[in-house]
PDB file of C-alpha atoms and ligand atoms in Angstrom:
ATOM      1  CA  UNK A 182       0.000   0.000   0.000  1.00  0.00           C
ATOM      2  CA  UNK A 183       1.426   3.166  -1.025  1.00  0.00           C
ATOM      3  CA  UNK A 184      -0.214   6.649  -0.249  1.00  0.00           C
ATOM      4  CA  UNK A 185       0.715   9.151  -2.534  1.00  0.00           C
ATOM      5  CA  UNK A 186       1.423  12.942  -1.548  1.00  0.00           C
ATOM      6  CA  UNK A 187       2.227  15.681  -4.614  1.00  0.00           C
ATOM      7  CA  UNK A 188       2.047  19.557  -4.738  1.00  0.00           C
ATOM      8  CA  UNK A 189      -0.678  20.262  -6.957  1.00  0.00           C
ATOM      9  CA  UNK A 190       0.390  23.514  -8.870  1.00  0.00           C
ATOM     10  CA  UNK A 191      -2.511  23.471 -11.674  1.00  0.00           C
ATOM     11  CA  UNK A 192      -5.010  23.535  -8.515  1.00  0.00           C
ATOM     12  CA  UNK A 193      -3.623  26.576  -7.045  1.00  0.00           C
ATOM     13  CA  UNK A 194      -3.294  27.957 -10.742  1.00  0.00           C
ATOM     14  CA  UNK A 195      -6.561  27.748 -11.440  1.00  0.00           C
ATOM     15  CA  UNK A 196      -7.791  29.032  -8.207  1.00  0.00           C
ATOM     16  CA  UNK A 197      -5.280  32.183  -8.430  1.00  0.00           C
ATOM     17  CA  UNK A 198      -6.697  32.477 -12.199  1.00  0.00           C
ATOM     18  CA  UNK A 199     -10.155  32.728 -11.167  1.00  0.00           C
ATOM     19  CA  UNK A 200      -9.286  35.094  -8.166  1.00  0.00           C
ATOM     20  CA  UNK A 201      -7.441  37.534 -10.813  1.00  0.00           C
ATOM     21  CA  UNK A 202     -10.445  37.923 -12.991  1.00  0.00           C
ATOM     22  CA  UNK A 203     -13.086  37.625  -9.989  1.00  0.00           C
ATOM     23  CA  UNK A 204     -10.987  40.905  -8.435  1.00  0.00           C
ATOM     24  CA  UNK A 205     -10.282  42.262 -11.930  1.00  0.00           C
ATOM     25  CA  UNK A 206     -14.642  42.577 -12.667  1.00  0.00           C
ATOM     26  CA  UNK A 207     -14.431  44.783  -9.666  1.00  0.00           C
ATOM     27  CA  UNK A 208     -12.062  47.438 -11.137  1.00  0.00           C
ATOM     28  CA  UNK A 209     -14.010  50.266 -11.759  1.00  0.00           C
ATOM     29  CA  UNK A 210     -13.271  52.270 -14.728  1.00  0.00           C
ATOM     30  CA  UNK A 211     -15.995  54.012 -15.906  1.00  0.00           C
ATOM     31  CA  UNK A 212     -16.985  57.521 -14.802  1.00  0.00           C
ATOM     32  CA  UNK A 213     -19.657  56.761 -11.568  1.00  0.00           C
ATOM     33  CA  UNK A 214     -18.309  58.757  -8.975  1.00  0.00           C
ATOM     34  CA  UNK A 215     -18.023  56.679  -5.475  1.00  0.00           C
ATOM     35  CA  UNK A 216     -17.528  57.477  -1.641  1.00  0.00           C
ATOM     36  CA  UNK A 217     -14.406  56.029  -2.272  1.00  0.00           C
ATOM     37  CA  UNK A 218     -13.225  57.810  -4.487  1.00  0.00           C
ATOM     38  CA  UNK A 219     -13.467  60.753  -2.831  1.00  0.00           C
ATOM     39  CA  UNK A 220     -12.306  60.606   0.581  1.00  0.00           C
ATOM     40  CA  UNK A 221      -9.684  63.083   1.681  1.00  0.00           C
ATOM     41  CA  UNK A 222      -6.956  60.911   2.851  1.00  0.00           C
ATOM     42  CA  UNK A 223      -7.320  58.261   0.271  1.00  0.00           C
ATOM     43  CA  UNK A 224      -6.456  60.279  -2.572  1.00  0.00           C
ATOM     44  CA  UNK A 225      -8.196  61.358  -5.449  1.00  0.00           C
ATOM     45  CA  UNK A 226      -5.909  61.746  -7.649  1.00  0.00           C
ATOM     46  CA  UNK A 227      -4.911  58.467  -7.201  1.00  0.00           C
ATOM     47  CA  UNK A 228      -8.692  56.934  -8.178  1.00  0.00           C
ATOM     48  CA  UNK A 229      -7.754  59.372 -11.019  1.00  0.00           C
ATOM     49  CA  UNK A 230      -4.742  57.686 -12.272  1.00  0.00           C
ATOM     50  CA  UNK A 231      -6.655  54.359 -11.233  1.00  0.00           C
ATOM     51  CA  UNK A 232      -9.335  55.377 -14.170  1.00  0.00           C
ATOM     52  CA  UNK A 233      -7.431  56.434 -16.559  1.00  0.00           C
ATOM     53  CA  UNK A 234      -4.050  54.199 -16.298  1.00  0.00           C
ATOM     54  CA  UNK A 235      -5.213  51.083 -15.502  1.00  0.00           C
ATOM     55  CA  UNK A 236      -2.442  49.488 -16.922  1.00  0.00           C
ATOM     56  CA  UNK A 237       0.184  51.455 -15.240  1.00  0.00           C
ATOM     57  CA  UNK A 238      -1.277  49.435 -11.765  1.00  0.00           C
ATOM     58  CA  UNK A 239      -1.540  45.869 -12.491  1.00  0.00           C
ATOM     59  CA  UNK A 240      -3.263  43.620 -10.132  1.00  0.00           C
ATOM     60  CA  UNK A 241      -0.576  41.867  -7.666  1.00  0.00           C
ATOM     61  CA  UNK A 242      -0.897  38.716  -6.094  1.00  0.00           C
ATOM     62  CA  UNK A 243      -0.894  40.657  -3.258  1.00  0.00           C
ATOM     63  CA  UNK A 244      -4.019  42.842  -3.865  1.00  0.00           C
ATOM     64  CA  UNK A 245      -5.732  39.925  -5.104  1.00  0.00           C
ATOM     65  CA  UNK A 246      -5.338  38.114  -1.499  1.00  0.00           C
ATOM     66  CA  UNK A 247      -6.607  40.881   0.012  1.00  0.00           C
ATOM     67  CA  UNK A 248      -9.675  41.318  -1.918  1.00  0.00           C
ATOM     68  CA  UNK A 249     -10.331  37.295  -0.775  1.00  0.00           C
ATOM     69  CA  UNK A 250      -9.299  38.289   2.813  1.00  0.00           C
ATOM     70  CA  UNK A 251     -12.005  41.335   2.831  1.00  0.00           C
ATOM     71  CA  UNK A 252     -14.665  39.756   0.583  1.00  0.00           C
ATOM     72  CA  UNK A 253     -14.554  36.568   3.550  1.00  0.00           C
ATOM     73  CA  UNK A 254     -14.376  38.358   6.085  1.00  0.00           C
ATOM     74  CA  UNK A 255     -16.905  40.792   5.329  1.00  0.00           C
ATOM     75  CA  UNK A 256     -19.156  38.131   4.485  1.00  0.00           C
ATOM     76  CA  UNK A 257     -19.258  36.183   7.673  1.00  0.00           C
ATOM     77  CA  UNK A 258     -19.004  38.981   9.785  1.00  0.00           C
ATOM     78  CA  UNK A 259     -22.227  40.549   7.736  1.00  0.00           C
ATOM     79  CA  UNK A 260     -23.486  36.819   8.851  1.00  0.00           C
ATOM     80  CA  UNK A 261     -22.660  37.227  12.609  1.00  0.00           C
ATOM     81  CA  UNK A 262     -23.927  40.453  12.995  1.00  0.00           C
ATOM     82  CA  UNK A 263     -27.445  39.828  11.992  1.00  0.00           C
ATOM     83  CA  UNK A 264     -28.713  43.814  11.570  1.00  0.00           C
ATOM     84  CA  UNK A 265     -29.833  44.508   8.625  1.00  0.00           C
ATOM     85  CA  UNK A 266     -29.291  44.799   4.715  1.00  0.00           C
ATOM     86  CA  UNK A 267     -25.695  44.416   3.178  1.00  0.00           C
ATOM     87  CA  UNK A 268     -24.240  46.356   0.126  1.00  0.00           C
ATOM     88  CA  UNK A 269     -27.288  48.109  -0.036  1.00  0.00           C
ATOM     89  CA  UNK A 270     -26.980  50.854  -2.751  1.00  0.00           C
ATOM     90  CA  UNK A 271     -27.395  54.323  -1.672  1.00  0.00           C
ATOM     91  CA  UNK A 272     -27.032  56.994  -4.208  1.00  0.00           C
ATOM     92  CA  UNK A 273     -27.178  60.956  -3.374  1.00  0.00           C
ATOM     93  CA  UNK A 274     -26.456  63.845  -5.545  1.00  0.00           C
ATOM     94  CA  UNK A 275     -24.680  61.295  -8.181  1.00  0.00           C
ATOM     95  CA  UNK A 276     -22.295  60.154  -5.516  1.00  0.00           C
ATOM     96  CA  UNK A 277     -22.886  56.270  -5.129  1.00  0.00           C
ATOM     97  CA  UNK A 278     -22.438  53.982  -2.194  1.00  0.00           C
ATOM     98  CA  UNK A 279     -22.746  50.120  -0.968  1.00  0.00           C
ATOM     99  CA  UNK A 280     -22.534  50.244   3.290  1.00  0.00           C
ATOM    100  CA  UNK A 281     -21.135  47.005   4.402  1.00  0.00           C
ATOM    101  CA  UNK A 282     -24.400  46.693   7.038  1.00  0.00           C
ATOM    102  CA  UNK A 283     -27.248  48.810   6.922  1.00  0.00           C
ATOM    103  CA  UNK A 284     -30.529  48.881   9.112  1.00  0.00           C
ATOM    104  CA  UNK A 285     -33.184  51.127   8.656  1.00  0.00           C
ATOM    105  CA  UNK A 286     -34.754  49.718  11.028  1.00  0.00           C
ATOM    106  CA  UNK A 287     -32.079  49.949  14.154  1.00  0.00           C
ATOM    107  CA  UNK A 288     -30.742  53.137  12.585  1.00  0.00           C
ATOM    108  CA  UNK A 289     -27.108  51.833  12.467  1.00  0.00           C
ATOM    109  CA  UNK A 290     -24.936  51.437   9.364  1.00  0.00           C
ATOM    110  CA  UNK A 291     -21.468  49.527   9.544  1.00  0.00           C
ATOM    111  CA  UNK A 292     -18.790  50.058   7.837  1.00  0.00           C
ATOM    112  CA  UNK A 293     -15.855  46.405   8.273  1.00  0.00           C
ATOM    113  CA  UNK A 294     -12.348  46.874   7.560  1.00  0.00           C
ATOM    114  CA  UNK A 295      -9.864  43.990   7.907  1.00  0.00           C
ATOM    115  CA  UNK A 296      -6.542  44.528   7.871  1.00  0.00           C
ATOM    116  CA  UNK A 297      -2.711  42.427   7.996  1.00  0.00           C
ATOM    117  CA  UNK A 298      -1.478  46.019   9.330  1.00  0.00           C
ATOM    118  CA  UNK A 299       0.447  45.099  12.684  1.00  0.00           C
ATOM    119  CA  UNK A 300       0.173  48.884  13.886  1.00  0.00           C
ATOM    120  CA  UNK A 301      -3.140  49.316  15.841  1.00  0.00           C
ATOM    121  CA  UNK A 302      -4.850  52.108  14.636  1.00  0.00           C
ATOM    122  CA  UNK A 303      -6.155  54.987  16.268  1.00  0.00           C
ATOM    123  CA  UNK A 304      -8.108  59.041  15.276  1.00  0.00           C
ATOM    124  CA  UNK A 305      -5.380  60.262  15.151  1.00  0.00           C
ATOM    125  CA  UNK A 306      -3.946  57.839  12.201  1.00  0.00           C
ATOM    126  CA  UNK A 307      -5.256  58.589   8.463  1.00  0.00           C
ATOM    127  CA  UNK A 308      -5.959  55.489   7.972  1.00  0.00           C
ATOM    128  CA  UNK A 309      -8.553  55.384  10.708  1.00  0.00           C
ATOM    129  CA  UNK A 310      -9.465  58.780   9.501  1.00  0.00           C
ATOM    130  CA  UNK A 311     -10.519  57.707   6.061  1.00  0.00           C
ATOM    131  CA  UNK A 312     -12.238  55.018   7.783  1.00  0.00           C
ATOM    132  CA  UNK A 313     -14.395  57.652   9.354  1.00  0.00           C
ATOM    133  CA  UNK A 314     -14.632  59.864   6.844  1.00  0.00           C
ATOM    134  CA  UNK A 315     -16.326  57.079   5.091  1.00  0.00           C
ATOM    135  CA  UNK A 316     -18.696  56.003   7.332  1.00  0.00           C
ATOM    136  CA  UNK A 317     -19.844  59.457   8.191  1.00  0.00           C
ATOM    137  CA  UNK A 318     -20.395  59.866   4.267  1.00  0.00           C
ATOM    138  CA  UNK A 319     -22.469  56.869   4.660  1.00  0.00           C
ATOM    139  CA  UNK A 320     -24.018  58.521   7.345  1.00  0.00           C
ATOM    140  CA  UNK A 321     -24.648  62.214   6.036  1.00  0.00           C
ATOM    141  CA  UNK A 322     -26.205  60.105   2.484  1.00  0.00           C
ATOM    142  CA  UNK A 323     -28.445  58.290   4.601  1.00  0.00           C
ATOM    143  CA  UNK A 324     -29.365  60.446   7.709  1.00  0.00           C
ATOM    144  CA  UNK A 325     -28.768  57.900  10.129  1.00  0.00           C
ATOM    145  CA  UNK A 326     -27.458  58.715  13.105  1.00  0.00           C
ATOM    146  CA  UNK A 327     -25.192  55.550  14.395  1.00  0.00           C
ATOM    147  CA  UNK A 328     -22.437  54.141  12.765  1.00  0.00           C
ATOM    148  CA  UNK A 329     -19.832  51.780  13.608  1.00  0.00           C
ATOM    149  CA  UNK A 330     -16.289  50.753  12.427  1.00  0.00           C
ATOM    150  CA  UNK A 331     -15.309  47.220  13.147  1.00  0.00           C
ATOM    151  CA  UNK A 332     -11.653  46.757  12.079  1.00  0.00           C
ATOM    152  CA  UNK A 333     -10.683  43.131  12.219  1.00  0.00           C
ATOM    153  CA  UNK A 334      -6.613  42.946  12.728  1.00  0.00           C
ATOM    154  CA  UNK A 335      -5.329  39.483  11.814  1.00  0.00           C
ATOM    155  CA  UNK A 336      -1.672  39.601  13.414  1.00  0.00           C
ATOM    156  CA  UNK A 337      -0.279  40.728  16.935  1.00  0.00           C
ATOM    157  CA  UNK A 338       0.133  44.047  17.369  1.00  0.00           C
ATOM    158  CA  UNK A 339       3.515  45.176  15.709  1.00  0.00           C
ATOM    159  CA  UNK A 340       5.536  48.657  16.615  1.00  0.00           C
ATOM    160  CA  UNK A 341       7.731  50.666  14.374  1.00  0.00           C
ATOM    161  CA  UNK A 342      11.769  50.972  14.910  1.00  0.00           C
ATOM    162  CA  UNK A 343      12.970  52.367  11.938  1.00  0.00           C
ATOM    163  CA  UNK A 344      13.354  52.146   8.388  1.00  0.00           C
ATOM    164  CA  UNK A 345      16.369  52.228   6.381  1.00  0.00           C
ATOM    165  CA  UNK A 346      17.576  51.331   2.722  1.00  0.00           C
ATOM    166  CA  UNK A 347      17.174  47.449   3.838  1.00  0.00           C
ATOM    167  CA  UNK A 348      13.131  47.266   4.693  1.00  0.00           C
ATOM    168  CA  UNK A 349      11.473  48.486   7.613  1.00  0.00           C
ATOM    169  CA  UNK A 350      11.959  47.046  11.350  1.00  0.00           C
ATOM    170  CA  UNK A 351       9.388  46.140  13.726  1.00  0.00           C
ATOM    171  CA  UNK A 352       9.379  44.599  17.179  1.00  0.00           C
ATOM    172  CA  UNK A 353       6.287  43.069  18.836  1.00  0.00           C
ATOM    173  CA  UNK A 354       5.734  44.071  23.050  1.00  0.00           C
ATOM    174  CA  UNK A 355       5.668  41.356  25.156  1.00  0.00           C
ATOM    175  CA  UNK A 356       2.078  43.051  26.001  1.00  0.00           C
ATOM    176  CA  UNK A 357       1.600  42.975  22.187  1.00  0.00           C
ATOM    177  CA  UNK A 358      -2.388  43.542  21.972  1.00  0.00           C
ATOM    178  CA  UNK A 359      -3.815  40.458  20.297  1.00  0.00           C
ATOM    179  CA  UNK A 360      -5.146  39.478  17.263  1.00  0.00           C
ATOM    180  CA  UNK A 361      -9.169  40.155  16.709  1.00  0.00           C
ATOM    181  CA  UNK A 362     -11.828  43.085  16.632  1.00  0.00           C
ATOM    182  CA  UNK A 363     -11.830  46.631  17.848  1.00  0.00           C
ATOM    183  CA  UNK A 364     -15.560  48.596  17.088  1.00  0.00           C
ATOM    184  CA  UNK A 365     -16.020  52.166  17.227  1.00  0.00           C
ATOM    185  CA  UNK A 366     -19.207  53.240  17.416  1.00  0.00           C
ATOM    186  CA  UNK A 367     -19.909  57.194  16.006  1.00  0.00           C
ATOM    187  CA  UNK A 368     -23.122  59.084  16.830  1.00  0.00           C
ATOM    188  CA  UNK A 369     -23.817  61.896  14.569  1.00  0.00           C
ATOM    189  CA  UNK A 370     -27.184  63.856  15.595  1.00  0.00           C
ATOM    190  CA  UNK A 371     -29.767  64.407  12.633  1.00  0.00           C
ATOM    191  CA  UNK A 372     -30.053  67.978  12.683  1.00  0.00           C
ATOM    192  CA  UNK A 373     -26.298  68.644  13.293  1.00  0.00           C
ATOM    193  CA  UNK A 374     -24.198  71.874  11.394  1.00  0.00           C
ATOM    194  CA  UNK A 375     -21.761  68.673  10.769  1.00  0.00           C
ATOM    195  CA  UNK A 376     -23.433  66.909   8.074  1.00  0.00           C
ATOM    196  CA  UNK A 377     -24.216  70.307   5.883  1.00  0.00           C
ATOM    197  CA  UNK A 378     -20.664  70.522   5.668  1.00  0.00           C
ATOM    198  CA  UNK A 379     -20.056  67.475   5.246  1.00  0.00           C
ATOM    199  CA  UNK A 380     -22.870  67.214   2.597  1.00  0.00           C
ATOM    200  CA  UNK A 381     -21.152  70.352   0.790  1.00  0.00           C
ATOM    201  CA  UNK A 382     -17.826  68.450   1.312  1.00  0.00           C
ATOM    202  CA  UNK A 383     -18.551  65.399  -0.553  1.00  0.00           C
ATOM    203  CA  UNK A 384     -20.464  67.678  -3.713  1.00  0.00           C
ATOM    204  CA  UNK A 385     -17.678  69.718  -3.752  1.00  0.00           C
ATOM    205  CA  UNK A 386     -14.929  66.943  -4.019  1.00  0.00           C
ATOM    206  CA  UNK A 387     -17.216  64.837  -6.638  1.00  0.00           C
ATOM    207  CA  UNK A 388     -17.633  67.720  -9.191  1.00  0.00           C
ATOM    208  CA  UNK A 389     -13.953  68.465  -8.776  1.00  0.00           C
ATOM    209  CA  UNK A 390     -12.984  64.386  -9.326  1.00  0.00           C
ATOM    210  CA  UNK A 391     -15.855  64.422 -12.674  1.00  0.00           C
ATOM    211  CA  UNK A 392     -14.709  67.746 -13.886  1.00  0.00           C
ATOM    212  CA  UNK A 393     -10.768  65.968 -13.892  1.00  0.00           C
ATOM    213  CA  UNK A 394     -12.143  63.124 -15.625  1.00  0.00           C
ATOM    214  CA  UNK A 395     -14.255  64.432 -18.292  1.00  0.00           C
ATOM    215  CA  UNK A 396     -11.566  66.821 -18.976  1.00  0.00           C
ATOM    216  CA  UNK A 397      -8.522  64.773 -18.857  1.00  0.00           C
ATOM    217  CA  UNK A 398      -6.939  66.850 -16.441  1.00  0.00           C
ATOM    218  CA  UNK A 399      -5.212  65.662 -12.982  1.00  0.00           C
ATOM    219  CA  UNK A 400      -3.757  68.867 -12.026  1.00  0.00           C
ATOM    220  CA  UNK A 401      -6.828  70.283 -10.515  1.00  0.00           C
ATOM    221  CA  UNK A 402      -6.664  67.339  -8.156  1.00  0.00           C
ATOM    222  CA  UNK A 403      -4.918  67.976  -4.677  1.00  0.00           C
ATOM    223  CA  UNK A 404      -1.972  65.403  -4.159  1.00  0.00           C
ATOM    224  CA  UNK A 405      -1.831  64.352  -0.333  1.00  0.00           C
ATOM    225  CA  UNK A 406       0.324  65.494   1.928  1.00  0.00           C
ATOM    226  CA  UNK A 407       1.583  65.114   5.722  1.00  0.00           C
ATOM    227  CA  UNK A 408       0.994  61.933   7.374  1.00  0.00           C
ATOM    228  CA  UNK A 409      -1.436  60.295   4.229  1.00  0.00           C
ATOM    229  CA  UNK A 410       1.551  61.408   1.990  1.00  0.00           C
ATOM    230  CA  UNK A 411       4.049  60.228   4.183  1.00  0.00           C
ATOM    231  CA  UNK A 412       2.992  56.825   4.461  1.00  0.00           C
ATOM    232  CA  UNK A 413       1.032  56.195   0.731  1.00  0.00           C
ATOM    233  CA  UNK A 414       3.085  58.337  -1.236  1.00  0.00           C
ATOM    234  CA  UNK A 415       6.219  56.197  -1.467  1.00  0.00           C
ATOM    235  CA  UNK A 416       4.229  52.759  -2.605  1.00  0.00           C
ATOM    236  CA  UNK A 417       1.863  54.495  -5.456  1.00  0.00           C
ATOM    237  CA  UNK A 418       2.367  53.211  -8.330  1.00  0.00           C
ATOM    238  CA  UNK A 419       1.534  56.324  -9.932  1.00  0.00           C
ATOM    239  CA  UNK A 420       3.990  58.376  -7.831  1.00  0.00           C
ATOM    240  CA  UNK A 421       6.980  58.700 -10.993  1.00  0.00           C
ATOM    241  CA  UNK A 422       3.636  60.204 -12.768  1.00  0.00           C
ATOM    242  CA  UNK A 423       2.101  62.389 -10.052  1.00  0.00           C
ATOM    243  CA  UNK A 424       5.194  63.791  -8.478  1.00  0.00           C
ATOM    244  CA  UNK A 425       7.680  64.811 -11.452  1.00  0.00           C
ATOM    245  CA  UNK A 426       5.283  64.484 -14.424  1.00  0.00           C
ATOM    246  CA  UNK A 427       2.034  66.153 -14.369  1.00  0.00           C
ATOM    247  CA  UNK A 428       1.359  69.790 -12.271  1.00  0.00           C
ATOM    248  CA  UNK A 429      -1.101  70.388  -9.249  1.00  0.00           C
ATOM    249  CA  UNK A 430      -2.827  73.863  -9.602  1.00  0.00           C
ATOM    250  CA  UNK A 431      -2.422  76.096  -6.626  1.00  0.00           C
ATOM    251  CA  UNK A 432      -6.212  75.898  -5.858  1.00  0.00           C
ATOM    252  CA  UNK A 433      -5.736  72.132  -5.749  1.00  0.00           C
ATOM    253  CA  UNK A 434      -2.220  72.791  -3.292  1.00  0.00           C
ATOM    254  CA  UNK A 435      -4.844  75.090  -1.347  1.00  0.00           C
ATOM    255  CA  UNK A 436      -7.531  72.723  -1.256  1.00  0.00           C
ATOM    256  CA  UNK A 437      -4.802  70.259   0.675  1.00  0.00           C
ATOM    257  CA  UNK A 438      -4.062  72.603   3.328  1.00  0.00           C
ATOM    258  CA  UNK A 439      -7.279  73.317   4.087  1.00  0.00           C
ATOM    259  CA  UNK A 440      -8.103  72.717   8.053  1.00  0.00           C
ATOM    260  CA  UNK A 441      -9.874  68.896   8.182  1.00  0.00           C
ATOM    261  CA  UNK A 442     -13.490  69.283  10.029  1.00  0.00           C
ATOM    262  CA  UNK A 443     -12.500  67.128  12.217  1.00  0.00           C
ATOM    263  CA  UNK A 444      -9.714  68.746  13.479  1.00  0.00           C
ATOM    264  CA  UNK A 445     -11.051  71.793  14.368  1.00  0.00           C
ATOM    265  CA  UNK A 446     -11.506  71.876  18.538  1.00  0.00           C
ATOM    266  CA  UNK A 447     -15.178  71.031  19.701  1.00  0.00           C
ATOM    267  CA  UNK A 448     -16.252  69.000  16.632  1.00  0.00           C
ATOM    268  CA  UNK A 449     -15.420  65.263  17.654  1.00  0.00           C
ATOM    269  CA  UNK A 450     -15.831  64.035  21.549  1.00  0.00           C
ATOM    270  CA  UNK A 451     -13.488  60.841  21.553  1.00  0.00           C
ATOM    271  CA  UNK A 452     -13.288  58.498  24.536  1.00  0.00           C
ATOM    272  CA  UNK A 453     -12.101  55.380  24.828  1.00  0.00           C
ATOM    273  CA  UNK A 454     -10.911  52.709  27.766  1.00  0.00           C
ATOM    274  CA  UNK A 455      -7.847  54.838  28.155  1.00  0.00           C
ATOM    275  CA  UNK A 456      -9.746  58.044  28.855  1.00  0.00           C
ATOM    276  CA  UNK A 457     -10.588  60.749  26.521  1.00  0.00           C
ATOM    277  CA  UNK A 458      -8.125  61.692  23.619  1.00  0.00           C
TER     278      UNK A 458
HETATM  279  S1  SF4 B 528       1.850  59.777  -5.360  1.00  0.00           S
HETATM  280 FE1  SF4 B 528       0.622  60.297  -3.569  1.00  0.00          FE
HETATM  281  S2  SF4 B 528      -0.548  62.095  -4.168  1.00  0.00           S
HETATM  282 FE2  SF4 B 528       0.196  61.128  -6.060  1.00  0.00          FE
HETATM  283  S3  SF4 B 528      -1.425  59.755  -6.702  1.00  0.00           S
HETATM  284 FE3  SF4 B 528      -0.026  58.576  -5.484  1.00  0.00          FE
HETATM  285  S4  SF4 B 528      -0.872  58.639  -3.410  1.00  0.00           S
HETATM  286 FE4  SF4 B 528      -1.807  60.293  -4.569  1.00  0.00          FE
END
């Protein structure tokens, strides 16, 4: 009796074939303007370049795994949470949107991020900030008044050292926080100043992003800059392009230092088990 054991490459070939084009029918390349594609801290002009140069940002192996890590995730943790509707479509002033969880009913939407990041995030990081700024989109588009952000890590909790021309070095605390999930929950009242602005925020940033596309012109796009440039800027793909090649107007380099909303004192209450921030 002889049990056989082989790798099976054509298995795993096929699987990472069907994964390519599954993610690839997601690309979006047309002009419908999303909440994505406008949030501050994500970058416009990147979903810009993303339009228009598809080809200059092929899909990795490693964007394709985590499309499969967030499609799971976000489908079992839809499951578990038992609230309400997911990827409803929401549409306002030509600006479309598909919540992760949404409940009329309860009045909560929730927004599920899942991330291999080992750095734990925080408001004051602009990655949890686009977070937010997404939700409360979702929020201001559908005048509920609860959301929640459920970020699922899947490693220990990693800190920062240093970088240098060899990688970048992490160590992990012996009180390293765990792997698992962290939920924020948001509460933005109905008849608050906040979502007006907010409202003329999102208008604002989707005529600029339509206006850039119709008219083939990035340079009225504001390029990031501080911490979102800092720590996106050096793995765009479109950076060679963005930086040296084409200009930024000086209404778009004004438009980048404008004050956030959410920075400006009185406007966001945080607490959390540490005490307020
Ligand atoms: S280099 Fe930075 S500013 Fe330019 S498109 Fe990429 S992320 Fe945006």
């Amino acid at each position: 009796m002889t049990i056989l054991i082989r790798k099976n490459q054509e298995f795993t070939d096929l699987l990472e074939k069907n994964l390519m084009s599954r993610h690839e029918e997601k690309r979006r390349l047309d002009n419908t303007v999303h909440v994505s594609d406008i949030i501050p801290t994500t970058c416009i002009r990147k979903q810009y370049y993303s339009r228009k140069f598809p080809e200059m940002c092929p899909l990795s192996n490693e964007s394709v795994h985590h499309f499969v890590r967030g499609e799971s995730s976000e489908f079992i943790i839809t499951q578990l949470a038992d609230l309400g509707v997911a990827q409803a479509a929401i549409e306002m002033d030509g600006i479309l949107a598909h919540p992760d969880i949404m409940s009329d009913k309860k009045n909560v939407i929730v927004e599920l991020k899942d991330t291999v990041n080992g750095r734990r995030l925080n408001f004051y990081d602009c990655t949890f900030r686009s977070y937010l700024r997404q939700l409360l989109y979702y929020m201001v588009m559908t005048s509920i008044e609860k959301g929640i952000i459920s970020i699922r890590y899947n490693i220990k909790e990693l800190r920062w050292v240093k970088s240098d021309s060899e990688g970048d070095y992490f160590f992990r605390p012996f009180d390293a926080k765990d792997v698992g999930i962290e939920s924020w929950e948001v509460f933005l009242p109905s008849h608050d100043i906040a979502r007006e602005i907010l409202k003329n925020e999102m208008v604002r940033r989707k005529n600029l992003f339509l206006k850039a596309l119709e008219e083939s012109d990035v340079s009225i796009l504001p390029r990031l800059i501080d911490d979102a440039k800092r720590s996106k800027c050096p793995y765009c793909p479109y950076y060679e392009k963005c930086i040296n090649q084409d200009g930024e107007t000086y209404e778009a380099q004004e438009m980048a230092k404008e004050i956030d909303l959410l920075d400006i004192g009185g406007v966001v209450d945080i607490e959390t088990p540490e005490g307020n921030l």
